[in-house]
Amino acid sequence: MSDAPDPSSAANAMWGGRFAAGPDAIMQAINASIGFDKRLYAQDIRGSRAHAAMLAAQGILTSRDAEAIGEGLLTVLSEIEAGGFPFRVELEDIHMNVEARLKELIGEPAGRLHTARSRNDQVAVDFRLWVRDQCDAAISGIEALMRAFLAQAEAGADWVMPGFTHLQTAQPVTWGHHMLAYVEMLARDRSRFVDARARMNECPLGAAALAGTGFPIDRHMTAAALGFDRPTANSLDSVSDRDFALEFLSASAICALHLSRFAEELVIWSSAQFRFVRLSDRWTTGSSIMPQKKNPDAAELLRAKMGRVLGAAVALFTVMKGLPLTYSKDMQEDKEQVFDAADTLMLGLAAMTGMVGDMQANRESLAAAAASGFSTATDLADWLVRELNLPFRDAHHVTGTLVARAEARGCDLPDLSLAEMQEVHPGIREDVFAVLGVENSVRSRTSYGGTAPDNVRAQAARWKELLGDAA
Ligand code: ARG
């Protein structure tokens, strides 16, 4: 009897040495990850090529074997990219599917690739490479959306609209200022992905199963080859850490939250009751029964998809909590969550960029709404403080009385006569009417960060410069 592996055995060809029988079908179904981790094929092959080149440089593999492995892996890569690659569920995951095909292609040297490596560090490096790419994709998707908001802000730096608190008219603001509020949020989102990317940019390859290896590997070489800043410093942490995925999901959830907030504004603003914006046919759908309808479905879906991204974050936090060091198979559950969240976020960013570029503000509706709802009441109170030296609390009271009068008459503040105003406070003069106009109101709000059109133009110019788009 020979001890050599029997390739005809039902036991796994990669680790079946001590197994006499193959897995139960249900075991295979719950265990296999190939159905989803095949998305890591390019990262897996890239990692393996770097590993093989390092093994050869260190004299652990002959350069002949390493060359055969490197070439063979490129063949596997092109086979997968051509489509129709026969992924096999009995080979569990992408790592073993690639290696098994490599064995078919080049024979014996394929079996040497896994020297000084484990699937634990292999999956850790593959997944980090994938998530790192997604950080880059998120960053450029966010920048595109920032540019779309910036274009709106520049076009409408001085268009007046109502600013809301409690969704009640509060004070007039400018359209550009509202658009730039989203630019601020997105800039924070962007910086979260930039930070997460920098933190995750350490290479776990070479941690092997958990303890490192006795082979004289060069982890700095593989780290550099794969574009990492350095190798990770602790082998146990290297194979058990999924912070990079958790950070990606956290940053994604906050970004998706921002998308959902603007989506909600679009839903409200495009309604017949508001008419603040118009979305074209490209971003709306009709109703099968009500011919007049034009529904903002994309915005509604964006509002909903935030739940999906947050769900992925909660799911992975829950998987990871309480896991003892180091690798546990629980961690295989990381991928579907991250894949789904990344797909959802990228689609959401693209859809929002499309809608923001497409939306047409209705300046007349915005201006009319800005002037209604006693939106300049604060300007009136401020005038009483400035011109008549009233304490702000008294000015607030006088203004409140005037608002009540206007409300009783069914008119707005500028429609009250000077005589009516003087009944409430005799010191009020004709020039008060200037501050009751919305244009003057927004122009006066020049404090740093305020809504004045000149501020908006200056902030838009600053953002263009930061995005490298300055004229
Ligand atoms: N498919 C596995 C995963 O995604 C790869 C690592 C398997 N490691 C192990 N010791 N079984 O986590």
Coordinates of C-alpha atoms and ligand atoms in Angstrom, one line a residue:
M1 CA 0.0 0.0 0.0
S2 CA 1.3 3.4 -0.9
D3 CA 0.8 6.6 1.1
A4 CA 0.4 8.7 -1.9
P5 CA -3.0 10.4 -2.3
D6 CA -5.5 8.4 -4.2
P7 CA -6.9 10.8 -6.8
S8 CA -9.9 8.6 -7.3
S9 CA -10.9 8.8 -3.6
A10 CA -14.1 10.8 -2.8
A11 CA -12.1 12.7 -0.2
N12 CA -10.9 16.2 -1.0
A13 CA -7.8 16.2 -3.2
M14 CA -6.3 19.2 -1.4
W15 CA -6.8 18.1 2.2
G16 CA -8.2 14.6 2.0
G17 CA -5.2 12.8 3.4
R18 CA -6.9 11.8 6.6
F19 CA -10.4 11.5 5.1
A20 CA -11.7 8.3 3.8
A21 CA -15.1 9.5 2.7
G22 CA -16.4 12.7 1.0
P23 CA -18.7 15.1 2.6
D24 CA -22.5 14.8 3.0
A25 CA -24.2 16.7 0.2
I26 CA -25.6 19.2 2.7
M27 CA -22.2 19.6 4.3
Q28 CA -20.9 20.5 0.8
A29 CA -23.7 23.0 0.3
I30 CA -23.1 24.8 3.6
N31 CA -19.4 24.7 3.3
A32 CA -18.7 25.7 -0.2
S33 CA -18.1 29.4 -1.0
I34 CA -17.2 29.0 -4.7
G35 CA -20.7 30.2 -5.6
F36 CA -19.7 33.7 -4.5
D37 CA -15.9 33.9 -3.8
K38 CA -15.2 33.2 -7.5
R39 CA -15.5 37.0 -7.7
L40 CA -12.0 37.0 -6.1
Y41 CA -10.4 35.1 -8.9
A42 CA -8.2 38.0 -10.2
Q43 CA -7.0 38.9 -6.7
D44 CA -6.4 35.2 -5.9
I45 CA -4.2 34.7 -9.0
R46 CA -2.4 38.0 -8.4
G47 CA -1.6 37.0 -4.8
S48 CA -0.4 33.5 -5.9
R49 CA 1.8 34.9 -8.6
A50 CA 3.4 37.3 -6.1
H51 CA 3.9 34.4 -3.7
A52 CA 5.4 32.1 -6.3
A53 CA 7.8 34.8 -7.5
M54 CA 8.9 35.4 -3.9
L55 CA 9.4 31.7 -3.2
A56 CA 11.7 31.5 -6.2
A57 CA 13.6 34.7 -5.2
Q58 CA 14.2 33.1 -1.8
G59 CA 15.3 29.8 -3.2
I60 CA 12.3 28.0 -1.8
L61 CA 11.1 27.1 -5.3
T62 CA 13.3 26.6 -8.4
S63 CA 12.8 29.3 -10.9
R64 CA 11.6 26.7 -13.4
D65 CA 8.8 25.7 -11.2
A66 CA 8.0 29.3 -10.3
E67 CA 7.9 30.2 -14.0
A68 CA 5.6 27.3 -14.8
I69 CA 3.3 28.3 -11.9
G70 CA 3.3 32.0 -13.0
E71 CA 2.5 31.2 -16.6
G72 CA 0.0 28.5 -15.6
L73 CA -1.8 31.0 -13.4
L74 CA -2.1 33.5 -16.3
T75 CA -3.7 30.7 -18.3
V76 CA -6.2 30.1 -15.6
L77 CA -6.9 33.8 -15.4
S78 CA -7.6 34.0 -19.1
E79 CA -9.7 30.9 -19.0
I80 CA -11.9 32.4 -16.2
E81 CA -12.1 35.7 -18.0
A82 CA -13.2 34.0 -21.2
G83 CA -16.2 32.6 -19.3
G84 CA -17.4 29.1 -18.9
F85 CA -14.6 28.1 -16.5
P86 CA -15.8 24.9 -14.8
F87 CA -15.9 26.0 -11.2
R88 CA -16.4 22.9 -9.0
V89 CA -18.3 23.0 -5.8
E90 CA -16.5 20.0 -4.4
L91 CA -13.4 22.1 -4.5
E92 CA -15.1 24.5 -2.0
D93 CA -13.6 27.8 -2.9
I94 CA -11.8 30.0 -5.4
H95 CA -8.4 29.1 -3.9
M96 CA -8.7 25.4 -4.5
N97 CA -10.5 25.8 -7.8
V98 CA -7.6 27.8 -9.2
E99 CA -5.0 25.5 -7.8
A100 CA -6.8 22.4 -9.1
R101 CA -6.9 23.8 -12.6
L102 CA -3.3 24.8 -12.3
K103 CA -2.4 21.2 -11.5
E104 CA -4.3 20.0 -14.6
L105 CA -2.3 22.5 -16.7
I106 CA 1.2 22.2 -15.3
G107 CA 1.2 19.1 -13.2
E108 CA 3.6 18.6 -10.2
P109 CA 4.9 22.1 -9.7
A110 CA 1.4 23.3 -9.0
G111 CA 1.5 21.3 -5.7
R112 CA 4.5 23.5 -4.6
L113 CA 2.7 26.8 -4.8
H114 CA 1.1 26.4 -1.4
T115 CA 4.5 26.1 0.4
A116 CA 4.7 28.6 3.3
R117 CA 1.1 29.6 2.8
S118 CA -2.4 28.7 4.0
R119 CA -5.8 29.5 2.7
N120 CA -6.2 31.7 5.8
D121 CA -3.6 34.2 4.7
Q122 CA -4.5 33.6 1.1
V123 CA -8.2 34.6 1.6
A124 CA -7.1 37.5 3.8
V125 CA -4.9 39.0 1.1
D126 CA -7.4 38.3 -1.7
F127 CA -10.2 39.9 0.1
R128 CA -8.1 42.9 1.2
L129 CA -7.1 43.5 -2.4
W130 CA -10.7 43.3 -3.5
V131 CA -12.0 45.7 -0.8
R132 CA -9.1 48.1 -1.5
D133 CA -10.2 48.3 -5.1
Q134 CA -13.7 49.0 -3.9
C135 CA -12.5 51.9 -1.8
D136 CA -11.0 53.3 -4.9
A137 CA -14.2 52.8 -6.8
A138 CA -16.2 54.4 -4.0
I139 CA -13.8 57.4 -3.9
S140 CA -14.2 58.1 -7.7
G141 CA -17.9 57.5 -7.5
I142 CA -18.2 60.0 -4.7
E143 CA -16.1 62.5 -6.6
A144 CA -18.4 62.2 -9.6
L145 CA -21.4 62.9 -7.5
M146 CA -19.7 65.8 -5.8
R147 CA -19.1 67.3 -9.2
A148 CA -22.8 66.9 -10.1
F149 CA -23.8 68.7 -6.9
L150 CA -21.2 71.4 -7.6
A151 CA -22.5 72.1 -11.0
Q152 CA -26.0 72.5 -9.5
A153 CA -24.6 74.8 -6.8
E154 CA -22.8 77.0 -9.4
A155 CA -25.8 77.3 -11.6
G156 CA -28.1 78.2 -8.7
A157 CA -25.8 80.1 -6.3
D158 CA -28.4 82.8 -5.9
W159 CA -31.7 81.0 -6.5
V160 CA -33.8 81.4 -3.4
M161 CA -35.7 78.5 -1.8
P162 CA -37.1 77.8 1.6
G163 CA -34.7 76.3 4.2
F164 CA -36.5 73.8 6.4
T165 CA -36.4 72.6 10.0
H166 CA -38.9 70.0 11.0
L167 CA -39.9 70.1 7.3
Q168 CA -41.5 73.5 8.2
T169 CA -40.4 76.6 6.3
A170 CA -37.7 78.2 8.5
Q171 CA -35.6 80.8 6.6
P172 CA -34.9 81.5 2.9
V173 CA -31.7 79.9 1.7
T174 CA -30.0 79.5 -1.7
W175 CA -30.3 76.5 -3.9
G176 CA -26.5 76.5 -4.2
H177 CA -26.1 76.4 -0.5
H178 CA -28.4 73.4 -0.2
M179 CA -26.4 71.6 -2.9
L180 CA -23.1 72.3 -1.2
A181 CA -24.5 70.8 2.0
Y182 CA -24.3 67.5 0.2
V183 CA -20.9 68.2 -1.2
E184 CA -19.7 68.6 2.5
M185 CA -21.3 65.2 3.4
L186 CA -19.8 63.5 0.4
A187 CA -16.4 64.9 1.1
R188 CA -16.5 63.3 4.6
D189 CA -17.6 60.1 3.0
R190 CA -14.7 60.3 0.6
S191 CA -12.3 60.9 3.4
R192 CA -13.6 57.9 5.3
F193 CA -12.8 55.7 2.3
V194 CA -9.4 57.3 1.9
D195 CA -8.6 56.7 5.6
A196 CA -9.9 53.1 5.6
R197 CA -7.9 52.4 2.5
A198 CA -4.7 53.7 4.1
R199 CA -5.3 51.6 7.2
M200 CA -6.1 48.4 5.3
N201 CA -3.0 48.7 3.1
E202 CA -0.9 46.1 4.9
C203 CA -0.3 42.7 3.5
P204 CA -1.3 39.6 5.5
L205 CA 0.3 37.1 3.0
G206 CA 2.9 35.0 4.7
A207 CA 1.2 34.8 8.1
A208 CA 0.4 31.3 6.8
A209 CA -2.1 29.4 8.9
L210 CA -1.7 31.6 11.9
A211 CA 1.8 31.3 13.3
G212 CA 4.0 32.4 10.4
T213 CA 6.3 29.9 8.8
G214 CA 9.8 28.4 9.1
F215 CA 10.5 28.9 5.4
P216 CA 12.8 31.9 4.8
I217 CA 10.0 33.9 3.0
D218 CA 10.3 37.6 2.3
R219 CA 7.0 39.3 3.3
H220 CA 8.3 42.7 2.3
M221 CA 8.7 41.5 -1.2
T222 CA 5.2 40.2 -1.6
A223 CA 3.7 43.2 0.2
A224 CA 5.5 45.5 -2.3
A225 CA 4.5 43.4 -5.3
L226 CA 0.9 43.6 -4.3
G227 CA 1.0 47.4 -3.8
F228 CA 0.8 47.3 0.0
D229 CA 2.7 49.7 2.2
R230 CA 4.1 47.0 4.4
P231 CA 3.4 43.5 5.7
T232 CA 1.2 43.1 8.7
A233 CA 3.2 42.7 11.9
N234 CA 1.3 39.9 13.8
S235 CA 0.5 36.6 12.1
L236 CA -2.4 35.9 14.5
D237 CA -4.0 39.3 13.8
S238 CA -3.3 38.9 10.1
V239 CA -5.6 35.9 9.6
S240 CA -8.3 36.8 12.1
D241 CA -8.7 40.5 11.2
R242 CA -11.7 41.7 9.2
D243 CA -11.5 45.3 10.3
F244 CA -10.9 46.4 6.7
A245 CA -14.2 44.9 5.7
L246 CA -16.0 46.4 8.7
E247 CA -14.6 49.8 8.0
F248 CA -15.6 49.5 4.3
L249 CA -19.1 48.6 5.4
S250 CA -19.3 51.4 8.0
A251 CA -18.1 54.0 5.5
S252 CA -20.5 52.6 2.9
A253 CA -23.4 52.7 5.3
I254 CA -22.8 56.4 6.2
C255 CA -22.5 57.2 2.5
A256 CA -25.6 55.3 1.6
L257 CA -27.4 57.2 4.4
H258 CA -26.4 60.5 2.7
L259 CA -27.7 59.2 -0.6
S260 CA -31.0 58.2 1.0
R261 CA -31.5 61.6 2.6
F262 CA -31.1 63.4 -0.8
A263 CA -33.3 60.7 -2.3
E264 CA -36.0 61.6 0.2
E265 CA -35.7 65.2 -0.7
L266 CA -36.0 64.4 -4.4
V267 CA -39.2 62.4 -3.7
I268 CA -40.7 65.3 -1.8
W269 CA -39.4 68.0 -4.2
S270 CA -40.6 66.3 -7.3
S271 CA -44.2 65.9 -5.9
A272 CA -47.0 68.0 -7.3
Q273 CA -47.4 69.6 -3.9
F274 CA -43.8 71.0 -4.0
R275 CA -42.8 71.2 -7.6
F276 CA -39.3 72.2 -6.7
V277 CA -37.6 70.0 -9.2
R278 CA -38.4 68.1 -12.3
L279 CA -36.8 64.7 -13.1
S280 CA -36.8 63.8 -16.8
D281 CA -38.2 60.6 -18.3
R282 CA -34.8 59.0 -18.0
W283 CA -35.1 58.9 -14.2
T284 CA -38.8 58.3 -13.6
T285 CA -41.4 55.6 -14.4
G286 CA -45.1 55.7 -15.2
S287 CA -48.0 53.9 -13.6
S288 CA -49.8 51.1 -15.4
I289 CA -53.2 52.5 -14.3
M290 CA -52.8 56.3 -13.7
P291 CA -51.7 57.9 -16.9
Q292 CA -50.7 61.2 -15.3
K293 CA -48.1 59.6 -13.0
K294 CA -44.4 60.1 -13.2
N295 CA -42.8 58.4 -10.3
P296 CA -39.4 59.0 -8.8
D297 CA -38.6 55.3 -8.5
A298 CA -34.9 55.6 -8.7
A299 CA -34.9 58.0 -5.8
E300 CA -37.3 55.8 -3.8
L301 CA -35.1 52.8 -4.4
L302 CA -32.0 54.7 -3.3
R303 CA -33.8 55.7 -0.2
A304 CA -34.5 52.0 0.5
K305 CA -31.1 50.6 -0.5
M306 CA -29.5 52.3 2.5
G307 CA -31.2 49.6 4.6
R308 CA -29.5 46.9 2.6
V309 CA -26.0 48.4 3.1
L310 CA -26.6 49.0 6.8
G311 CA -27.9 45.4 7.0
A312 CA -24.7 44.1 5.5
A313 CA -22.7 46.1 8.1
V314 CA -24.8 44.8 11.0
A315 CA -24.5 41.2 9.7
L316 CA -20.7 41.3 9.5
F317 CA -20.4 43.0 12.9
T318 CA -22.5 40.2 14.3
V319 CA -20.5 37.5 12.6
M320 CA -17.2 38.9 14.0
K321 CA -18.3 39.7 17.5
G322 CA -17.1 37.2 20.0
L323 CA -14.9 35.1 17.6
P324 CA -11.9 33.8 19.4
L325 CA -8.5 34.2 17.6
T326 CA -7.7 33.3 15.0
Y327 CA -9.5 32.2 11.8
S328 CA -12.9 30.6 12.2
K329 CA -15.1 29.4 9.3
D330 CA -17.7 32.0 10.4
M331 CA -15.5 34.5 8.6
Q332 CA -16.3 33.0 5.2
E333 CA -19.6 34.8 5.7
D334 CA -17.8 38.2 5.2
K335 CA -17.9 38.1 1.4
E336 CA -21.5 38.1 0.4
Q337 CA -22.2 41.0 2.7
V338 CA -19.4 43.1 1.4
F339 CA -20.0 42.2 -2.3
D340 CA -23.7 43.1 -1.9
A341 CA -23.0 46.4 -0.1
A342 CA -20.3 47.4 -2.6
D343 CA -22.5 46.6 -5.6
T344 CA -25.4 48.5 -4.0
L345 CA -23.3 51.5 -3.1
M346 CA -21.7 51.8 -6.5
L347 CA -25.1 51.5 -8.2
G348 CA -26.5 54.1 -5.8
L349 CA -23.7 56.5 -6.5
A350 CA -24.1 56.2 -10.2
A351 CA -27.8 56.6 -10.1
M352 CA -27.6 59.6 -7.8
T353 CA -25.0 61.2 -10.0
G354 CA -27.3 60.7 -13.0
M355 CA -30.3 62.2 -11.2
V356 CA -28.5 65.2 -9.8
G357 CA -27.2 65.9 -13.3
D358 CA -30.6 65.5 -14.7
M359 CA -32.8 67.4 -12.2
Q360 CA -34.2 70.8 -13.3
A361 CA -34.9 73.2 -10.5
N362 CA -38.1 75.1 -10.8
R363 CA -36.9 78.6 -9.9
E364 CA -40.4 80.1 -9.7
S365 CA -41.7 77.4 -7.4
L366 CA -38.6 77.7 -5.2
A367 CA -38.9 81.5 -5.0
A368 CA -42.6 81.4 -4.3
A369 CA -42.1 78.8 -1.6
A370 CA -39.2 80.8 -0.1
A371 CA -41.4 83.9 0.3
S372 CA -44.3 82.1 2.0
G373 CA -44.6 80.7 5.5
F374 CA -43.3 83.9 7.1
S375 CA -39.8 82.9 6.1
T376 CA -38.3 86.3 6.8
A377 CA -39.6 86.6 10.4
T378 CA -36.1 86.2 11.7
D379 CA -34.9 89.0 9.5
L380 CA -37.6 91.2 10.9
A381 CA -36.6 90.4 14.5
D382 CA -33.0 91.0 13.6
W383 CA -34.0 94.4 12.2
L384 CA -35.7 95.3 15.4
V385 CA -32.5 94.4 17.3
R386 CA -30.2 96.3 14.9
E387 CA -32.3 99.4 14.2
L388 CA -34.3 99.9 17.4
N389 CA -31.8 98.3 19.8
L390 CA -34.5 95.9 21.2
P391 CA -33.2 92.9 23.2
F392 CA -33.6 89.9 20.9
R393 CA -36.2 88.3 23.1
D394 CA -38.4 91.4 22.9
A395 CA -37.8 91.6 19.1
H396 CA -38.9 87.9 18.9
H397 CA -42.1 88.7 20.8
V398 CA -42.9 91.7 18.6
T399 CA -42.3 89.7 15.4
G400 CA -44.4 86.9 16.7
T401 CA -47.3 89.3 17.3
L402 CA -46.9 90.6 13.7
V403 CA -46.9 87.0 12.3
A404 CA -50.1 86.3 14.2
R405 CA -51.7 89.4 12.7
A406 CA -50.6 88.5 9.2
E407 CA -51.9 85.0 9.7
A408 CA -55.3 86.2 10.9
R409 CA -55.5 88.4 7.8
G410 CA -54.4 85.6 5.6
C411 CA -51.4 87.5 4.2
D412 CA -47.7 87.4 4.5
L413 CA -45.4 89.7 6.5
P414 CA -44.5 92.1 3.6
D415 CA -48.3 92.5 2.9
L416 CA -48.9 94.2 6.3
S417 CA -49.1 98.0 6.1
L418 CA -46.6 100.2 8.0
A419 CA -49.5 101.5 10.1
E420 CA -50.4 97.9 11.1
M421 CA -46.9 97.3 12.1
Q422 CA -46.6 100.5 14.1
E423 CA -49.6 99.5 16.1
V424 CA -47.5 96.6 17.4
H425 CA -44.3 98.6 17.8
P426 CA -44.3 102.4 17.1
G427 CA -40.6 102.5 16.3
I428 CA -41.0 100.5 13.1
R429 CA -40.1 102.4 9.9
E430 CA -40.7 102.1 6.2
D431 CA -37.2 100.7 5.6
V432 CA -38.2 97.5 7.5
F433 CA -39.7 96.3 4.2
A434 CA -36.3 95.8 2.6
V435 CA -35.4 93.0 5.0
L436 CA -38.7 91.2 4.4
G437 CA -37.7 90.3 0.9
V438 CA -36.2 86.9 0.4
E439 CA -33.4 88.1 -1.9
N440 CA -32.2 90.6 0.7
S441 CA -32.5 88.0 3.4
V442 CA -30.2 85.5 1.7
R443 CA -27.8 88.2 0.6
S444 CA -27.5 89.3 4.3
R445 CA -26.4 85.9 5.5
T446 CA -22.7 86.5 5.0
S447 CA -21.4 84.9 8.2
Y448 CA -18.8 82.2 7.4
G449 CA -20.7 79.1 6.2
G450 CA -23.9 81.1 5.7
T451 CA -26.2 81.0 2.7
A452 CA -25.3 84.3 1.0
P453 CA -24.7 83.8 -2.8
D454 CA -21.2 85.1 -2.6
N455 CA -20.4 82.6 0.1
V456 CA -21.8 79.9 -2.1
R457 CA -19.7 80.9 -5.0
A458 CA -16.6 81.0 -2.9
Q459 CA -17.3 77.6 -1.4
A460 CA -18.0 76.1 -4.8
A461 CA -14.7 77.5 -6.1
R462 CA -12.9 76.0 -3.1
W463 CA -14.4 72.6 -3.8
K464 CA -13.6 72.7 -7.5
E465 CA -10.0 73.5 -6.6
L466 CA -9.9 70.6 -4.1
L467 CA -11.3 68.2 -6.7
G468 CA -8.6 69.5 -9.2
D469 CA -11.3 71.0 -11.4
A470 CA -10.5 74.7 -11.0
A471 CA -10.5 76.7 -14.2
Ligands
ARG1 N1 -13.2 29.9 1.8 C1 -12.6 30.2 3.0 C2 -13.0 31.6 3.5 O1 -13.6 32.3 2.7 C3 -11.1 30.3 2.8 C4 -10.3 30.0 4.0 C5 -10.5 28.6 4.5 N2 -9.6 28.3 5.5 C6 -9.8 27.2 6.2 N3 -9.0 27.0 7.2 N4 -10.8 26.4 6.0 O2 -12.9 32.0 4.6

